[in-house]
Coordinates of C-alpha atoms in Angstrom, one line a residue:
M7 CA 85.9 100.7 85.0
K8 CA 89.0 103.0 85.9
P9 CA 91.7 100.6 84.9
Y10 CA 90.1 100.4 81.5
F11 CA 90.5 104.2 81.1
Y12 CA 94.2 104.1 82.1
I13 CA 95.0 101.3 79.6
L14 CA 92.9 102.9 76.8
S15 CA 94.6 106.1 77.4
G16 CA 98.1 104.5 77.4
I17 CA 97.4 102.7 74.1
T18 CA 95.8 105.8 72.5
S19 CA 98.5 108.2 73.6
A20 CA 101.2 105.8 72.3
L21 CA 99.7 105.5 68.9
L22 CA 98.7 109.2 68.7
G23 CA 102.4 110.0 69.3
W24 CA 103.6 107.7 66.9
N25 CA 101.2 109.2 64.3
I26 CA 102.4 112.7 65.0
G27 CA 105.9 111.6 64.7
Q28 CA 105.1 110.1 61.1
L29 CA 103.4 113.4 60.3
F30 CA 106.7 115.2 61.0
L31 CA 108.9 112.6 59.3
S32 CA 106.7 111.8 56.3
D33 CA 103.9 114.1 55.5
F34 CA 106.0 117.3 56.4
G35 CA 109.2 115.7 54.9
L36 CA 111.2 116.8 57.7
F37 CA 113.3 113.6 57.5
N38 CA 113.9 114.2 53.9
L39 CA 114.9 117.8 54.4
L40 CA 117.6 116.7 56.9
A41 CA 118.8 114.0 54.6
E42 CA 119.1 116.6 51.5
A43 CA 121.0 118.8 54.0
E44 CA 123.4 116.0 54.4
I45 CA 122.4 115.7 58.2
D46 CA 122.5 112.0 59.1
I47 CA 120.0 111.4 61.8
F48 CA 117.9 108.3 62.8
P49 CA 114.1 108.9 62.9
E50 CA 113.9 108.2 66.6
I51 CA 115.3 111.5 67.5
I52 CA 112.1 113.1 66.2
L53 CA 109.8 110.2 67.0
F54 CA 110.8 109.7 70.7
P55 CA 109.8 113.3 71.5
C56 CA 106.5 113.0 70.0
I57 CA 105.7 109.6 71.8
A58 CA 107.2 111.0 75.1
I59 CA 105.0 114.1 74.9
S60 CA 101.9 112.3 74.1
L61 CA 102.3 109.5 76.7
A62 CA 103.1 112.1 79.3
I63 CA 100.2 114.4 78.5
G64 CA 97.7 111.5 78.1
S65 CA 98.7 109.8 81.4
V66 CA 98.2 113.1 83.4
A67 CA 95.2 114.2 81.8
N68 CA 93.6 110.8 82.2
E69 CA 94.5 110.8 85.9
I70 CA 92.9 114.3 86.4
L71 CA 89.7 113.6 84.5
V72 CA 89.2 110.0 85.8
S73 CA 89.8 111.0 89.5
N74 CA 87.2 113.8 89.2
P75 CA 84.6 112.5 86.6
T76 CA 81.6 114.4 88.0
R77 CA 83.3 117.9 87.9
P78 CA 84.5 118.4 84.4
K79 CA 84.8 122.1 84.7
V80 CA 87.1 121.7 87.8
S81 CA 89.3 119.3 86.0
L82 CA 89.6 121.4 82.9
R83 CA 90.7 124.4 85.0
M84 CA 93.2 122.1 86.7
L85 CA 94.8 120.8 83.4
P86 CA 96.9 123.8 82.1
A87 CA 99.6 123.5 84.6
P88 CA 100.1 119.8 84.8
L89 CA 100.0 119.4 81.0
F90 CA 102.8 122.0 80.6
I91 CA 104.8 120.2 83.1
A92 CA 104.1 116.9 81.2
F93 CA 104.9 118.6 77.9
S94 CA 108.2 120.0 79.0
I95 CA 109.3 116.7 80.7
G96 CA 108.3 114.8 77.6
I97 CA 110.2 116.8 75.1
I98 CA 113.2 117.1 77.2
S99 CA 113.3 113.6 77.9
G100 CA 112.4 112.4 74.4
L101 CA 115.2 114.4 72.8
I102 CA 117.7 112.9 75.4
A103 CA 116.3 109.4 74.3
G104 CA 116.6 110.3 70.8
G105 CA 120.1 111.8 71.2
I106 CA 121.5 108.6 73.0
Y107 CA 119.9 106.6 70.2
Q108 CA 121.7 108.8 67.6
I109 CA 125.1 108.6 69.4
L110 CA 125.2 105.0 70.4
L111 CA 124.2 103.9 66.8
A112 CA 126.6 106.0 65.1
P113 CA 129.4 104.4 63.1
G114 CA 132.4 103.5 65.0
I115 CA 130.3 102.7 68.4
D116 CA 129.9 99.1 68.9
V117 CA 126.7 98.8 70.8
S118 CA 124.1 96.3 70.3
P119 CA 120.9 98.0 68.7
V120 CA 118.8 95.9 71.1
I121 CA 120.4 97.6 74.1
V122 CA 120.2 101.0 72.5
R123 CA 116.5 100.5 71.8
I124 CA 115.9 99.2 75.4
C125 CA 117.7 102.2 76.8
G126 CA 115.6 104.7 74.6
W127 CA 112.5 103.0 75.6
L128 CA 113.4 103.1 79.2
I129 CA 114.1 106.8 79.1
V130 CA 110.8 107.4 77.5
G131 CA 108.8 105.3 80.0
A132 CA 110.7 106.9 83.1
S133 CA 109.7 110.4 81.7
V134 CA 106.2 109.5 81.6
G135 CA 106.5 108.4 85.2
L136 CA 108.4 111.5 86.1
A137 CA 105.8 113.8 84.5
E138 CA 102.8 112.0 86.2
G139 CA 104.4 112.0 89.8
F140 CA 106.0 115.6 89.4
S141 CA 102.8 117.2 88.0
W142 CA 101.0 115.6 91.0
R143 CA 102.2 118.6 93.0
W144 CA 99.9 120.8 91.0
R145 CA 96.9 118.6 91.0
S146 CA 96.6 117.1 94.6
I147 CA 96.3 118.7 97.9
E148 CA 98.0 115.6 99.6
V149 CA 101.5 117.0 98.5
G150 CA 101.1 119.3 101.4
N151 CA 103.2 116.5 103.1
P152 CA 106.6 116.3 101.3
K153 CA 106.7 112.5 102.3
Y154 CA 103.7 111.8 100.3
F155 CA 105.1 113.7 97.3
Q156 CA 108.5 112.0 97.3
K157 CA 106.7 108.6 97.7
R158 CA 104.4 109.2 94.7
L159 CA 107.2 110.6 92.5
I160 CA 109.5 107.7 93.2
L161 CA 106.8 105.2 92.8
S162 CA 105.5 106.7 89.5
V163 CA 109.2 106.8 88.0
F164 CA 109.9 103.1 89.2
V165 CA 106.6 101.5 87.9
A166 CA 106.8 103.3 84.5
S167 CA 110.4 102.3 84.1
I168 CA 109.6 98.7 84.8
A169 CA 106.6 98.9 82.5
S170 CA 108.9 100.3 79.7
L171 CA 111.4 97.5 80.2
I172 CA 108.6 94.8 80.0
A173 CA 107.3 96.6 76.7
A174 CA 111.0 96.8 75.2
S175 CA 111.4 93.0 75.9
A176 CA 108.0 92.1 74.2
F177 CA 109.0 94.5 71.3
E178 CA 112.5 92.7 70.9
L179 CA 110.8 89.4 71.1
V180 CA 108.6 90.4 68.2
R181 CA 111.5 91.6 66.3
R182 CA 113.2 88.1 66.8
I183 CA 110.4 86.2 65.3
Q184 CA 109.5 88.6 62.6
G185 CA 111.2 86.5 60.1
T186 CA 108.3 84.0 60.4
M187 CA 105.8 86.8 60.0
P188 CA 104.2 87.7 56.4
E189 CA 106.0 90.7 55.1
A190 CA 102.7 92.8 55.4
F191 CA 102.8 92.6 59.1
K192 CA 106.5 94.0 59.4
S193 CA 105.2 97.6 58.6
Y194 CA 103.0 97.4 61.6
E195 CA 106.0 96.5 63.8
D196 CA 106.8 99.8 65.3
P197 CA 103.4 101.0 66.1
F198 CA 102.6 97.5 67.6
G199 CA 105.6 98.1 69.8
F200 CA 104.6 101.5 70.9
A201 CA 101.2 100.3 71.7
V202 CA 102.5 97.6 74.0
L203 CA 104.5 100.4 75.6
G204 CA 101.4 102.4 76.1
L205 CA 99.5 99.2 77.4
C206 CA 102.2 98.4 79.8
L207 CA 102.3 101.9 81.1
G208 CA 98.4 102.1 81.3
I209 CA 98.4 98.9 83.4
A210 CA 101.3 100.1 85.6
F211 CA 99.4 103.3 86.4
S212 CA 96.0 101.8 86.9
I213 CA 97.6 99.7 89.7
T214 CA 99.5 102.6 91.3
N215 CA 97.1 105.4 91.0
F216 CA 93.9 103.5 91.4
T217 CA 94.9 101.8 94.6
P218 CA 94.5 104.3 97.4
S219 CA 97.0 105.0 99.9
Y220 CA 96.0 104.3 103.5
L221 CA 95.7 107.6 105.3
P222 CA 92.9 107.8 108.0
A223 CA 91.1 111.3 108.0
L224 CA 88.0 113.0 109.2
R225 CA 86.3 115.4 106.9
A226 CA 84.1 118.1 108.8
G227 CA 80.6 118.4 107.6
S228 CA 77.4 119.9 108.8
G229 CA 77.7 121.7 112.1
F230 CA 81.1 123.0 111.6
E231 CA 79.6 125.9 109.4
Y232 CA 78.5 127.6 112.6
S233 CA 81.3 130.0 113.3
G234 CA 79.2 132.0 115.6
E235 CA 79.5 135.9 116.3
E236 CA 83.1 137.4 116.3
Y237 CA 83.2 139.9 119.0
N238 CA 85.3 143.0 118.8
D239 CA 86.8 144.7 121.8
I240 CA 85.3 148.1 121.1
D241 CA 85.8 149.5 124.5
P242 CA 89.7 149.2 125.3
R243 CA 88.9 149.0 129.1
R244 CA 86.8 145.9 128.7
T245 CA 87.9 142.3 127.7
V246 CA 85.2 140.3 125.8
L247 CA 86.2 136.8 125.0
S248 CA 84.8 135.2 121.7
R249 CA 82.8 132.2 122.1
D250 CA 84.4 128.8 122.1
Y251 CA 84.7 127.1 118.6
P252 CA 85.5 123.6 117.2
R253 CA 89.2 123.0 117.2
I254 CA 92.0 120.5 117.1
V255 CA 95.1 120.2 119.1
S256 CA 97.6 121.4 116.7
S257 CA 100.5 119.6 118.4
K258 CA 98.7 116.3 117.8
L259 CA 96.7 116.6 114.6
K260 CA 96.8 118.8 111.6
F261 CA 94.6 119.6 108.8
I262 CA 95.2 118.5 105.1
S263 CA 93.9 121.5 103.2
Y264 CA 94.4 124.7 101.4
R265 CA 94.8 126.4 104.7
S266 CA 98.4 125.4 105.1
Q267 CA 99.3 126.9 102.0
Y268 CA 97.9 130.4 102.8
E269 CA 97.4 130.7 106.6
P270 CA 99.7 130.1 109.6
D271 CA 100.2 126.3 110.6
D272 CA 99.0 127.0 114.0
D273 CA 95.4 127.9 113.1
D274 CA 93.4 125.1 114.8
K275 CA 89.7 126.1 114.0
I276 CA 87.7 123.2 112.4
E277 CA 85.5 124.4 109.5
E278 CA 83.2 122.7 107.1
G279 CA 85.1 121.0 104.4
L280 CA 88.5 120.7 106.1
S281 CA 90.0 117.3 106.5
I282 CA 91.8 116.4 109.6
E283 CA 94.6 113.9 109.3
L284 CA 94.6 111.1 111.8
P285 CA 97.7 109.3 112.9
N286 CA 98.3 105.5 111.9
Q287 CA 98.5 104.7 115.4
G288 CA 97.0 105.9 118.8
T289 CA 94.0 107.4 120.4
I290 CA 92.1 110.4 119.4
R291 CA 89.8 111.7 122.2
I292 CA 86.6 113.7 121.0
G293 CA 84.6 115.9 123.5
S294 CA 84.4 119.4 124.8
A295 CA 87.2 119.2 127.4
S296 CA 90.4 121.1 126.8
I297 CA 92.4 117.9 126.9
A298 CA 90.5 116.4 123.8
Q299 CA 92.6 116.2 120.6
I300 CA 89.2 117.1 118.8
C301 CA 87.4 119.8 121.0
L302 CA 83.8 120.2 120.0
P303 CA 81.8 122.9 122.1
H304 CA 78.6 121.7 123.8
L305 CA 79.5 117.9 123.7
P306 CA 80.0 116.0 126.8
L307 CA 83.6 116.5 128.0
H308 CA 84.4 113.2 126.7
A309 CA 82.1 111.8 124.1
A310 CA 84.1 109.1 122.3
D311 CA 87.6 107.9 121.4
I312 CA 88.8 106.8 118.0
R313 CA 91.4 104.1 118.4
I314 CA 93.7 103.6 115.4
K315 CA 96.0 100.7 114.9
G316 CA 97.4 100.3 111.5
K317 CA 94.5 99.9 109.0
N318 CA 92.0 99.3 111.8
A319 CA 90.1 102.2 113.5
V320 CA 87.5 101.8 116.1
L321 CA 84.9 104.3 117.5
D322 CA 84.8 103.7 121.4
P323 CA 81.9 105.9 122.8
N324 CA 82.0 106.9 126.4
P325 CA 79.6 104.6 128.4
K326 CA 77.8 107.5 129.9
F327 CA 77.2 109.3 126.6
F328 CA 76.8 106.8 123.8
D329 CA 73.4 108.2 123.0
S330 CA 75.1 111.5 121.9
V331 CA 76.7 109.6 119.0
A332 CA 75.3 108.3 115.8
I333 CA 76.8 106.2 113.0
N334 CA 75.5 106.7 109.4
G335 CA 72.5 108.4 110.8
T336 CA 71.6 105.7 113.3
R337 CA 71.7 106.9 117.0
L338 CA 73.4 104.4 119.3
S339 CA 70.9 102.7 121.6
F340 CA 73.5 101.2 123.8
R341 CA 77.3 101.4 124.3
R342 CA 79.3 99.4 121.9
K343 CA 82.5 99.7 119.9
I344 CA 82.1 100.4 116.1
P345 CA 84.8 99.4 113.7
L346 CA 85.1 102.2 111.2
K347 CA 84.9 101.8 107.3
H348 CA 85.6 104.3 104.5
N349 CA 82.8 106.8 104.3
Y350 CA 81.2 106.2 107.6
V351 CA 79.4 109.2 108.9
L352 CA 80.0 110.0 112.5
T353 CA 77.5 112.4 114.1
F354 CA 78.0 113.9 117.5
Y355 CA 74.9 115.6 119.1
T356 CA 75.3 118.5 121.3
N357 CA 73.9 118.8 124.7
S358 CA 72.6 122.4 124.6
Q359 CA 69.1 122.9 125.7
D360 CA 68.2 126.4 124.5
D361 CA 67.5 127.5 121.1
N362 CA 70.8 129.4 120.3
I363 CA 71.1 129.6 116.6
E364 CA 74.7 129.8 117.1
V365 CA 75.0 126.3 118.7
P366 CA 74.5 123.6 116.1
E367 CA 72.2 120.6 116.8
C368 CA 75.1 118.3 115.8
Y369 CA 78.5 117.9 114.4
R370 CA 79.0 115.5 111.4
M371 CA 82.3 114.2 110.3
V372 CA 83.1 111.5 107.5
F373 CA 85.7 109.0 108.3
Y374 CA 88.1 108.1 105.6
N375 CA 90.4 104.9 105.7
R376 CA 92.3 106.2 102.6
F377 CA 93.2 109.7 101.7
F378 CA 90.4 112.1 100.8
D379 CA 91.6 114.7 98.4
P380 CA 89.5 118.0 98.6
M381 CA 90.8 118.7 95.0
A382 CA 89.3 115.4 93.8

């Protein structure tokens, strides 16, 4: 269903931008006023910024709303900054495209109008990709890793540029055969061309944005809300140690969360709602031992391993403590390796025998084989 929203958004945004441009050119008489002032301009210098702004805003707004369909209030609060970025990039790139159009088609410069139009559309399309990729920094927590941000930005600009070239080629093909078309259809040539541009951009973004990037992660759930009592050293002559807490080995693993923006990077405490990024290769040990990469108090010293190789992840319980592990709510009755899939719920039961309310009955984590964005 999501690809249809991307395509519909692209076509609608392109046509809306074209109509806004016509509003300035025709209804507001801006083009005629410039002509009366003996300012010789092509309409594209006004039309291109309107279309670039509309496409950029449409693509960014659609991505935010489609990625978070069940929480519209959160999406609306998130919109202002990305939309401002999209508007700024759209108007600047649109003016650049219109300016290039104006210069290259000026008398005395022998450049084919076909090349000029293709260049103009390419700049408009690339600007939409730039707005979509750059604004991602303000609407996704995944950009805490610069590598992912750069990858997303480059990919967005690249696919948008390719889409705009395809649309421009289709538009020029229509112009070549327009001689065989009825005269009544020629007035719809421009809106048809920009609709094709929006269609191609919508298809491109539906592929790049809808296809999730592979990034294994564990999101902490119930059990991790038990932070326990924080002891204060009231008597300076006494040393009172606070109780153990769920944690990761920060030299091996890291959180993908708001924590990295506001708190020290060496904070290793696992809390409910935090996502732990897992490596693409290697073994992650889970247990209560200090050598475990994910250390959970009151579990066996070694409860299980998660073995990751490429896009395959397998949970390998300890043969002696397999009954302390449950998958999707079903406790293991014998030791076996479980291939992990997206949204699998991993439950680790504690071995505490008392009724201490500070000790959770179990820890639950959700495994993701693609990135889980806390902002989505």
